């Protein structure tokens, strides 16, 4: 997945490079800087001494030593002093320069902490917006796996208005579902798990790969460091997990809107002779999109897209299908037909499905917003 947000400790990540929110001396400090130096061992400080510091907004690279990451990119974010002292541009530069340095060093995967959002005092909501929009602009032109690591839930400030709208949609949809299926209290569960400011979420993180899970496939979906996992294996594992989730215990609910509005594209999608891969390629053409526009919009890795393109019988995961449905800006009925091609359906007893449905129903196809919302509600993100 080209962009993801995860909860955890950046020093545990097996990526090509992790970014350090350093101070300008580069001689170590507190927060994430201290954690990185402790995990990398004393040789990191020795190399840092040879760099003679780093100016705010710039970036320098060292080896990773005892870290699982090959490199550490040290950047210096701005200290917040009210917002009128060029803080935003300096923070954008810190992200941009780190990304370009990673590219120059042939890194395929890089992970960032929320630069300046700790002791440097940058307001967390604004720090998140700057991080996501700068990474996004970079990924529009470059191929790389970029992870934004959120250390604690309090650091993640999701748009309050959107959060309450989605909460309302979830409340209504779950209640409908409960009334119709007689299932247990999903709402209570949901309300507890999405509360902000509480303890770190219950989401299985990518940082504990050794943790035993009853199903290998769930492990791959929820805890695999995506950069390490072969894309096809992870996609298939996710597909298995999806199949489990949509087993008979989970009623498959179709949206009323989707059932009523006939659309040509839906009929075309229901052509049973056409595989998912064929349908996808045909719709990309029909939309007049370039392949790269489509897989980038879908937050899908280029290698995975090539695999889907070359394998007519490719079996995607539900997340992959939904990611392409968003990229193709399908409406709900078309999304249902597209999912059906790959053997899936939107379910109102699946929180992530309802959140995606909320965005599609509102004609909001911004994958970054969708994934931020999924993260805020402790759900797996869309994409490969
Ligand atoms: P800055 O001085 O740039 O504000 P800090 O280290 O104080 O840097 O904080 C930057 C961000 O890094 C904060 O959001 C903090 O919660 C987060 N952070 C601290 N330790 C870690 C860690 N081990 N992994 C990932 N993020 C971390």
CSV table of C-alpha atoms and ligand atoms in Angstrom, one decimal:
chain,number,residue,atom,x,y,z
A,1,UNK,CA,0.0,0.0,0.0
A,2,UNK,CA,1.6,3.3,-1.0
A,3,UNK,CA,0.3,5.2,2.0
A,4,UNK,CA,-0.8,3.9,5.3
A,5,UNK,CA,-1.3,5.2,8.9
A,6,UNK,CA,-0.4,2.8,11.7
A,7,UNK,CA,-0.4,3.0,15.5
A,8,UNK,CA,2.8,2.0,17.2
A,9,UNK,CA,6.5,2.5,17.8
A,10,UNK,CA,8.5,3.6,14.7
A,11,UNK,CA,11.7,1.9,16.0
A,12,UNK,CA,10.1,-1.5,15.4
A,13,UNK,CA,9.4,-1.1,11.7
A,14,UNK,CA,11.2,-3.1,9.1
A,15,UNK,CA,11.2,-0.5,6.4
A,16,UNK,CA,14.1,0.8,4.3
A,17,UNK,CA,14.2,4.1,6.2
A,18,UNK,CA,12.6,5.6,9.3
A,19,UNK,CA,12.6,9.3,9.8
A,20,UNK,CA,13.8,10.8,13.0
A,21,UNK,CA,12.2,14.1,14.3
A,22,UNK,CA,15.6,15.3,15.5
A,23,UNK,CA,16.9,18.6,16.8
A,24,UNK,CA,19.3,20.7,14.9
A,25,UNK,CA,22.4,19.3,16.7
A,26,UNK,CA,21.6,15.8,15.6
A,27,UNK,CA,23.2,14.7,18.8
A,28,UNK,CA,20.1,13.0,20.3
A,29,UNK,CA,17.2,14.2,22.4
A,30,UNK,CA,14.0,13.1,23.9
A,31,UNK,CA,10.8,11.7,22.3
A,32,UNK,CA,11.1,9.8,19.1
A,33,UNK,CA,14.7,10.9,18.8
A,34,UNK,CA,15.7,9.3,22.1
A,35,UNK,CA,13.8,6.1,21.2
A,36,UNK,CA,15.6,5.8,17.9
A,37,UNK,CA,19.0,6.4,19.4
A,38,UNK,CA,18.3,3.8,22.1
A,39,UNK,CA,17.1,1.2,19.6
A,40,UNK,CA,19.9,1.9,17.1
A,41,UNK,CA,22.7,1.8,19.6
A,42,UNK,CA,25.7,4.1,20.2
A,43,UNK,CA,27.1,3.8,16.6
A,44,UNK,CA,24.2,6.0,15.4
A,45,UNK,CA,25.4,8.9,17.6
A,46,UNK,CA,29.0,8.4,16.4
A,47,UNK,CA,27.8,8.8,12.8
A,48,UNK,CA,25.6,11.7,13.7
A,49,UNK,CA,28.6,13.5,15.1
A,50,UNK,CA,30.2,13.5,11.7
A,51,UNK,CA,27.1,15.3,10.1
A,52,UNK,CA,27.6,18.6,11.9
A,53,UNK,CA,24.0,19.2,12.6
A,54,UNK,CA,21.0,19.9,10.3
A,55,UNK,CA,19.0,23.0,9.6
A,56,UNK,CA,15.2,23.2,10.2
A,57,UNK,CA,13.3,21.7,7.3
A,58,UNK,CA,16.4,19.9,5.9
A,59,UNK,CA,17.3,16.2,6.2
A,60,UNK,CA,20.4,14.0,6.5
A,61,UNK,CA,20.8,10.3,6.3
A,62,UNK,CA,22.7,7.7,8.4
A,63,UNK,CA,22.7,3.9,8.7
A,64,UNK,CA,20.2,2.2,10.9
A,65,UNK,CA,22.6,0.1,12.9
A,66,UNK,CA,20.7,-2.1,15.4
A,67,UNK,CA,17.3,-0.9,14.1
A,68,UNK,CA,15.3,-3.2,11.7
A,69,UNK,CA,15.3,-0.2,9.3
A,70,UNK,CA,18.3,0.1,7.0
A,71,UNK,CA,18.6,3.9,7.3
A,72,UNK,CA,17.6,6.7,9.6
A,73,UNK,CA,16.7,10.0,7.9
A,74,UNK,CA,17.2,12.8,10.4
A,75,UNK,CA,15.1,15.8,9.8
A,76,UNK,CA,14.4,18.9,11.9
A,77,UNK,CA,10.8,20.1,12.2
A,78,UNK,CA,10.0,23.7,13.2
A,79,UNK,CA,9.2,24.7,16.8
A,80,UNK,CA,5.7,26.0,16.9
A,81,UNK,CA,5.6,29.7,17.8
A,82,UNK,CA,2.0,30.6,16.9
A,83,UNK,CA,2.0,29.7,13.2
A,84,UNK,CA,3.1,33.0,11.7
A,85,UNK,CA,6.8,32.2,11.5
A,86,UNK,CA,6.9,30.0,8.5
A,87,UNK,CA,6.2,26.9,10.5
A,88,UNK,CA,4.0,25.2,7.9
A,89,UNK,CA,6.4,25.6,5.0
A,90,UNK,CA,9.3,24.4,7.2
A,91,UNK,CA,7.3,21.3,8.3
A,92,UNK,CA,6.4,20.6,4.6
A,93,UNK,CA,10.1,21.0,3.7
A,94,UNK,CA,11.0,18.5,6.5
A,95,UNK,CA,8.7,15.9,4.9
A,96,UNK,CA,9.6,16.7,1.3
A,97,UNK,CA,13.4,16.7,1.9
A,98,UNK,CA,13.2,13.4,3.8
A,99,UNK,CA,11.1,11.8,1.0
A,100,UNK,CA,13.5,13.0,-1.7
A,101,UNK,CA,16.5,11.8,0.4
A,102,UNK,CA,14.9,8.4,0.7
A,103,UNK,CA,14.3,8.3,-3.0
A,104,UNK,CA,17.9,9.3,-3.7
A,105,UNK,CA,19.0,6.4,-1.6
A,106,UNK,CA,16.8,3.9,-3.4
A,107,UNK,CA,14.4,3.4,-0.5
A,108,UNK,CA,11.2,1.7,-1.4
A,109,UNK,CA,9.6,2.1,2.0
A,110,UNK,CA,9.9,4.9,4.5
A,111,UNK,CA,8.1,5.6,7.8
A,112,UNK,CA,7.5,8.9,9.5
A,113,UNK,CA,6.6,10.0,13.0
A,114,UNK,CA,4.4,13.1,13.3
A,115,UNK,CA,7.2,15.5,13.0
A,116,UNK,CA,7.0,18.6,15.4
A,117,UNK,CA,3.8,17.2,17.0
A,118,UNK,CA,5.5,16.4,20.3
A,119,UNK,CA,7.7,18.8,22.4
A,120,UNK,CA,8.0,21.2,19.4
A,121,UNK,CA,4.3,21.9,20.0
A,122,UNK,CA,2.9,22.0,16.5
A,123,UNK,CA,-0.9,21.6,16.8
A,124,UNK,CA,-1.6,18.0,16.2
A,125,UNK,CA,-4.5,18.4,13.8
A,126,UNK,CA,-2.5,20.8,11.7
A,127,UNK,CA,0.6,18.6,11.9
A,128,UNK,CA,-1.5,15.7,10.6
A,129,UNK,CA,-2.9,17.7,7.7
A,130,UNK,CA,0.6,18.9,6.7
A,131,UNK,CA,2.0,15.4,6.9
A,132,UNK,CA,-0.7,13.7,4.9
A,133,UNK,CA,-1.0,16.4,2.2
A,134,UNK,CA,2.8,16.6,1.7
A,135,UNK,CA,3.2,12.8,1.5
A,136,UNK,CA,0.2,12.7,-0.9
A,137,UNK,CA,1.7,15.3,-3.2
A,138,UNK,CA,5.0,13.3,-3.3
A,139,UNK,CA,3.2,10.0,-4.0
A,140,UNK,CA,1.3,11.5,-6.9
A,141,UNK,CA,4.7,11.8,-8.7
A,142,UNK,CA,6.7,9.0,-7.2
A,143,UNK,CA,6.4,5.3,-6.3
A,144,UNK,CA,7.1,4.5,-2.6
A,145,UNK,CA,5.5,2.9,0.4
A,146,UNK,CA,5.1,5.6,3.0
A,147,UNK,CA,3.9,4.9,6.5
A,148,UNK,CA,2.8,7.6,9.0
A,149,UNK,CA,3.3,6.2,12.5
A,150,UNK,CA,1.0,7.5,15.2
A,151,UNK,CA,2.5,6.7,18.6
A,152,UNK,CA,-0.6,7.2,20.7
A,153,UNK,CA,-4.2,7.8,19.9
A,154,UNK,CA,-4.2,11.3,21.4
A,155,UNK,CA,-1.8,12.4,18.7
A,156,UNK,CA,-4.3,11.5,16.0
A,157,UNK,CA,-6.8,14.4,15.6
A,158,UNK,CA,-9.4,13.5,13.0
A,159,UNK,CA,-11.8,16.1,11.5
A,160,UNK,CA,-14.4,16.6,14.3
A,161,UNK,CA,-17.3,17.3,11.9
A,162,UNK,CA,-16.7,14.3,9.7
A,163,UNK,CA,-16.1,12.2,12.8
A,164,UNK,CA,-19.5,13.0,14.2
A,165,UNK,CA,-21.3,12.6,10.8
A,166,UNK,CA,-19.7,9.2,10.4
A,167,UNK,CA,-20.7,8.3,13.9
A,168,UNK,CA,-24.3,9.2,13.2
A,169,UNK,CA,-24.3,7.1,10.0
A,170,UNK,CA,-22.8,4.2,11.9
A,171,UNK,CA,-25.4,4.5,14.6
A,172,UNK,CA,-28.3,4.5,12.2
A,173,UNK,CA,-27.0,1.8,10.0
A,174,UNK,CA,-26.0,-0.5,12.9
A,175,UNK,CA,-29.4,0.0,14.5
A,176,UNK,CA,-31.1,-0.9,11.3
A,177,UNK,CA,-29.0,-4.0,11.0
A,178,UNK,CA,-29.6,-5.0,14.6
A,179,UNK,CA,-33.4,-4.6,14.2
A,180,UNK,CA,-33.4,-6.7,11.1
A,181,UNK,CA,-30.9,-9.4,12.1
A,182,UNK,CA,-31.3,-9.5,15.8
A,183,UNK,CA,-27.5,-9.4,16.3
A,184,UNK,CA,-25.8,-8.2,19.4
A,185,UNK,CA,-24.8,-4.7,20.5
A,186,UNK,CA,-22.4,-3.5,17.8
A,187,UNK,CA,-23.2,0.0,18.7
A,188,UNK,CA,-21.9,-0.2,22.2
A,189,UNK,CA,-18.8,-1.8,21.0
A,190,UNK,CA,-18.3,0.8,18.3
A,191,UNK,CA,-18.9,3.7,20.7
A,192,UNK,CA,-16.2,2.4,23.1
A,193,UNK,CA,-13.6,1.7,20.5
A,194,UNK,CA,-13.8,5.0,18.6
A,195,UNK,CA,-13.6,7.3,21.6
A,196,UNK,CA,-10.7,9.7,21.3
A,197,UNK,CA,-8.3,10.5,24.1
A,198,UNK,CA,-8.6,7.0,25.6
A,199,UNK,CA,-5.9,4.3,25.7
A,200,UNK,CA,-4.2,3.3,22.5
A,201,UNK,CA,-6.8,1.5,20.3
A,202,UNK,CA,-7.4,-2.2,20.3
A,203,UNK,CA,-6.3,-2.5,16.6
A,204,UNK,CA,-3.8,-5.2,16.1
A,205,UNK,CA,-0.8,-3.3,15.0
A,206,UNK,CA,1.9,-4.2,12.5
A,207,UNK,CA,4.5,-4.0,15.3
A,208,UNK,CA,3.8,-7.3,16.9
A,209,UNK,CA,4.4,-9.9,14.2
A,210,UNK,CA,5.2,-12.6,16.8
A,211,UNK,CA,1.9,-12.3,18.5
A,212,UNK,CA,0.0,-15.6,18.0
A,213,UNK,CA,-3.3,-15.3,16.2
A,214,UNK,CA,-5.7,-18.1,15.7
A,215,UNK,CA,-5.7,-17.5,12.0
A,216,UNK,CA,-2.7,-16.8,9.9
A,217,UNK,CA,-4.7,-14.8,7.5
A,218,UNK,CA,-5.9,-12.4,10.2
A,219,UNK,CA,-2.4,-12.0,11.3
A,220,UNK,CA,-1.4,-11.1,7.7
A,221,UNK,CA,-4.2,-8.6,7.4
A,222,UNK,CA,-3.8,-6.8,10.7
A,223,UNK,CA,-0.3,-7.1,11.9
A,224,UNK,CA,2.0,-7.7,8.9
A,225,UNK,CA,4.6,-5.0,8.3
A,226,UNK,CA,3.2,-4.4,4.8
A,227,UNK,CA,6.6,-3.5,3.4
A,228,UNK,CA,7.9,-7.0,4.2
A,229,UNK,CA,4.9,-9.1,3.2
A,230,UNK,CA,4.9,-10.1,-0.5
A,231,UNK,CA,2.0,-8.2,-2.0
A,232,UNK,CA,0.2,-11.2,-3.5
A,233,UNK,CA,0.4,-13.2,-0.3
A,234,UNK,CA,-0.9,-10.4,1.8
A,235,UNK,CA,-3.7,-9.8,-0.6
A,236,UNK,CA,-4.7,-13.4,-0.6
A,237,UNK,CA,-4.5,-13.6,3.1
A,238,UNK,CA,-6.8,-10.6,3.4
A,239,UNK,CA,-9.2,-12.2,1.0
A,240,UNK,CA,-9.3,-15.3,3.2
A,241,UNK,CA,-10.0,-13.2,6.2
A,242,UNK,CA,-12.7,-11.4,4.2
A,243,UNK,CA,-14.3,-14.7,3.3
A,244,UNK,CA,-14.3,-15.6,7.0
A,245,UNK,CA,-15.9,-12.4,7.9
A,246,UNK,CA,-18.6,-12.8,5.3
A,247,UNK,CA,-19.4,-16.4,6.3
A,248,UNK,CA,-23.1,-17.2,7.1
A,249,UNK,CA,-22.8,-15.8,10.6
A,250,UNK,CA,-22.5,-12.3,9.1
A,251,UNK,CA,-25.6,-11.4,7.3
A,252,UNK,CA,-25.0,-9.7,3.9
A,253,UNK,CA,-27.1,-6.6,3.7
A,254,UNK,CA,-27.6,-4.7,0.5
A,255,UNK,CA,-28.3,-1.1,0.6
A,256,UNK,CA,-31.9,-0.1,-0.3
A,257,UNK,CA,-30.6,2.6,-2.7
A,258,UNK,CA,-28.5,0.0,-4.4
A,259,UNK,CA,-31.4,-2.3,-4.9
A,260,UNK,CA,-33.6,0.3,-6.5
A,261,UNK,CA,-31.7,2.4,-9.0
A,262,UNK,CA,-31.0,0.5,-12.3
A,263,UNK,CA,-27.8,1.5,-14.0
A,264,UNK,CA,-26.2,0.4,-17.3
A,265,UNK,CA,-22.8,-0.1,-15.7
A,266,UNK,CA,-24.3,-2.4,-13.1
A,267,UNK,CA,-25.8,-4.6,-15.8
A,268,UNK,CA,-22.5,-4.6,-17.6
A,269,UNK,CA,-20.7,-5.5,-14.3
A,270,UNK,CA,-23.1,-8.4,-13.9
A,271,UNK,CA,-21.8,-10.1,-17.0
A,272,UNK,CA,-20.7,-13.3,-15.4
A,273,UNK,CA,-18.3,-14.3,-18.1
A,274,UNK,CA,-16.1,-11.4,-17.2
A,275,UNK,CA,-13.5,-11.7,-14.4
A,276,UNK,CA,-12.7,-9.1,-11.8
A,277,UNK,CA,-9.5,-8.2,-13.6
A,278,UNK,CA,-11.3,-7.8,-17.0
A,279,UNK,CA,-14.0,-5.7,-15.4
A,280,UNK,CA,-11.5,-3.5,-13.7
A,281,UNK,CA,-9.5,-2.9,-16.9
A,282,UNK,CA,-12.6,-2.2,-18.9
A,283,UNK,CA,-13.8,0.3,-16.4
A,284,UNK,CA,-10.5,2.0,-16.2
A,285,UNK,CA,-10.7,2.5,-20.0
A,286,UNK,CA,-14.4,3.6,-19.8
A,287,UNK,CA,-13.4,6.2,-17.2
A,288,UNK,CA,-10.6,7.4,-19.5
A,289,UNK,CA,-8.1,6.9,-16.7
A,290,UNK,CA,-4.4,6.0,-17.1
A,291,UNK,CA,-3.4,2.9,-15.2
A,292,UNK,CA,-1.1,4.9,-12.9
A,293,UNK,CA,-3.9,7.4,-12.2
A,294,UNK,CA,-6.2,4.5,-11.2
A,295,UNK,CA,-3.8,2.5,-8.9
A,296,UNK,CA,-2.5,5.7,-7.3
A,297,UNK,CA,-6.1,6.9,-6.6
A,298,UNK,CA,-6.8,3.4,-5.2
A,299,UNK,CA,-3.7,3.5,-2.9
A,300,UNK,CA,-2.7,0.3,-4.6
A,301,UNK,CA,0.9,-0.7,-5.1
A,302,UNK,CA,2.1,-0.6,-8.7
A,303,UNK,CA,3.4,-4.2,-8.5
A,304,UNK,CA,0.1,-5.5,-7.3
A,305,UNK,CA,-1.7,-3.6,-10.1
A,306,UNK,CA,0.6,-5.2,-12.7
A,307,UNK,CA,-0.2,-8.6,-11.2
A,308,UNK,CA,-3.9,-8.0,-11.5
A,309,UNK,CA,-3.5,-6.7,-15.0
A,310,UNK,CA,-1.6,-9.8,-16.1
A,311,UNK,CA,-3.6,-12.4,-14.3
A,312,UNK,CA,-7.1,-12.6,-15.7
A,313,UNK,CA,-8.1,-14.9,-12.8
A,314,UNK,CA,-6.6,-12.8,-10.0
A,315,UNK,CA,-8.5,-13.1,-6.8
A,316,UNK,CA,-8.4,-9.8,-5.0
A,317,UNK,CA,-9.2,-9.1,-1.3
A,318,UNK,CA,-12.3,-7.1,-0.4
A,319,UNK,CA,-10.1,-4.1,0.5
A,320,UNK,CA,-8.6,-4.2,-2.9
A,321,UNK,CA,-11.9,-4.3,-4.7
A,322,UNK,CA,-13.3,-1.5,-2.5
A,323,UNK,CA,-10.1,0.6,-3.2
A,324,UNK,CA,-10.7,0.3,-6.9
A,325,UNK,CA,-14.4,1.0,-6.5
A,326,UNK,CA,-13.4,4.3,-4.9
A,327,UNK,CA,-10.8,5.1,-7.5
A,328,UNK,CA,-13.3,4.5,-10.2
A,329,UNK,CA,-15.9,6.6,-8.4
A,330,UNK,CA,-18.5,3.9,-8.6
A,331,UNK,CA,-21.8,4.6,-6.9
A,332,UNK,CA,-23.2,2.1,-4.4
A,333,UNK,CA,-25.0,0.0,-6.9
A,334,UNK,CA,-22.0,-0.3,-9.1
A,335,UNK,CA,-19.8,-1.0,-6.0
A,336,UNK,CA,-22.1,-3.9,-5.0
A,337,UNK,CA,-21.9,-5.3,-8.5
A,338,UNK,CA,-18.1,-4.9,-8.6
A,339,UNK,CA,-17.7,-6.6,-5.2
A,340,UNK,CA,-20.0,-9.4,-6.4
A,341,UNK,CA,-17.6,-10.1,-9.2
A,342,UNK,CA,-14.9,-11.0,-6.7
A,343,UNK,CA,-17.4,-12.9,-4.4
A,344,UNK,CA,-17.9,-10.1,-1.8
A,345,UNK,CA,-20.7,-7.9,-0.6
A,346,UNK,CA,-21.0,-4.8,1.5
A,347,UNK,CA,-22.2,-5.7,4.9
A,348,UNK,CA,-23.9,-3.5,7.5
A,349,UNK,CA,-22.5,-5.7,10.2
A,350,UNK,CA,-19.0,-4.7,9.1
A,351,UNK,CA,-18.0,-1.3,10.5
A,352,UNK,CA,-15.4,-0.7,7.7
A,353,UNK,CA,-18.0,-1.4,5.0
A,354,UNK,CA,-20.4,1.0,6.6
A,355,UNK,CA,-17.8,3.7,6.7
A,356,UNK,CA,-16.8,3.2,3.1
A,357,UNK,CA,-20.5,3.1,2.2
A,358,UNK,CA,-20.9,6.5,4.0
A,359,UNK,CA,-18.2,8.1,1.8
A,360,UNK,CA,-19.5,6.5,-1.5
A,361,UNK,CA,-23.1,7.5,-0.6
A,362,UNK,CA,-21.9,11.1,-0.2
A,363,UNK,CA,-19.9,11.1,-3.4
A,364,UNK,CA,-16.6,11.6,-1.5
A,365,UNK,CA,-14.0,9.5,-3.3
A,366,UNK,CA,-11.0,10.9,-1.5
A,367,UNK,CA,-9.0,7.8,-0.5
A,368,UNK,CA,-6.9,9.7,2.0
A,369,UNK,CA,-9.9,11.0,3.8
A,370,UNK,CA,-11.5,7.5,3.7
A,371,UNK,CA,-8.4,5.9,5.1
A,372,UNK,CA,-8.0,8.6,7.8
A,373,UNK,CA,-11.6,7.9,8.8
A,374,UNK,CA,-11.0,4.1,8.8
A,375,UNK,CA,-8.0,4.6,11.1
A,376,UNK,CA,-10.0,6.9,13.4
A,377,UNK,CA,-12.6,4.2,13.7
A,378,UNK,CA,-9.9,1.5,14.3
A,379,UNK,CA,-10.5,-0.3,11.0
A,380,UNK,CA,-8.2,-1.7,8.3
A,381,UNK,CA,-7.4,0.8,5.6
A,382,UNK,CA,-8.2,0.5,1.9
A,383,UNK,CA,-5.6,-0.4,-0.6
A,384,UNK,CA,-3.3,-3.3,-1.1
B,1,LIG,P1,9.3,17.0,18.0
B,1,LIG,O1,10.4,17.6,18.8
B,1,LIG,O2,9.5,17.1,16.5
B,1,LIG,O3,7.9,17.4,18.4
B,1,LIG,P2,8.8,14.5,19.5
B,1,LIG,O4,9.7,13.3,19.5
B,1,LIG,O5,8.6,15.2,20.7
B,1,LIG,O6,9.4,15.4,18.3
B,1,LIG,O7,7.4,14.0,18.9
B,1,LIG,C1,7.1,13.8,17.6
B,1,LIG,C2,6.0,12.8,17.5
B,1,LIG,O8,6.6,11.5,17.7
B,1,LIG,C3,4.9,12.9,18.6
B,1,LIG,O9,3.7,12.7,17.9
B,1,LIG,C4,5.2,11.7,19.5
B,1,LIG,O10,4.0,11.2,20.0
B,1,LIG,C5,5.8,10.7,18.5
B,1,LIG,N1,6.7,9.6,19.0
B,1,LIG,C6,7.4,9.6,20.2
B,1,LIG,N2,8.0,8.4,20.3
B,1,LIG,C7,7.7,7.7,19.2
B,1,LIG,C8,8.0,6.4,18.7
B,1,LIG,N3,8.8,5.6,19.4
B,1,LIG,N4,7.5,6.0,17.5
B,1,LIG,C9,6.7,6.8,16.8
B,1,LIG,N5,6.4,8.1,17.2
B,1,LIG,C10,6.9,8.5,18.4
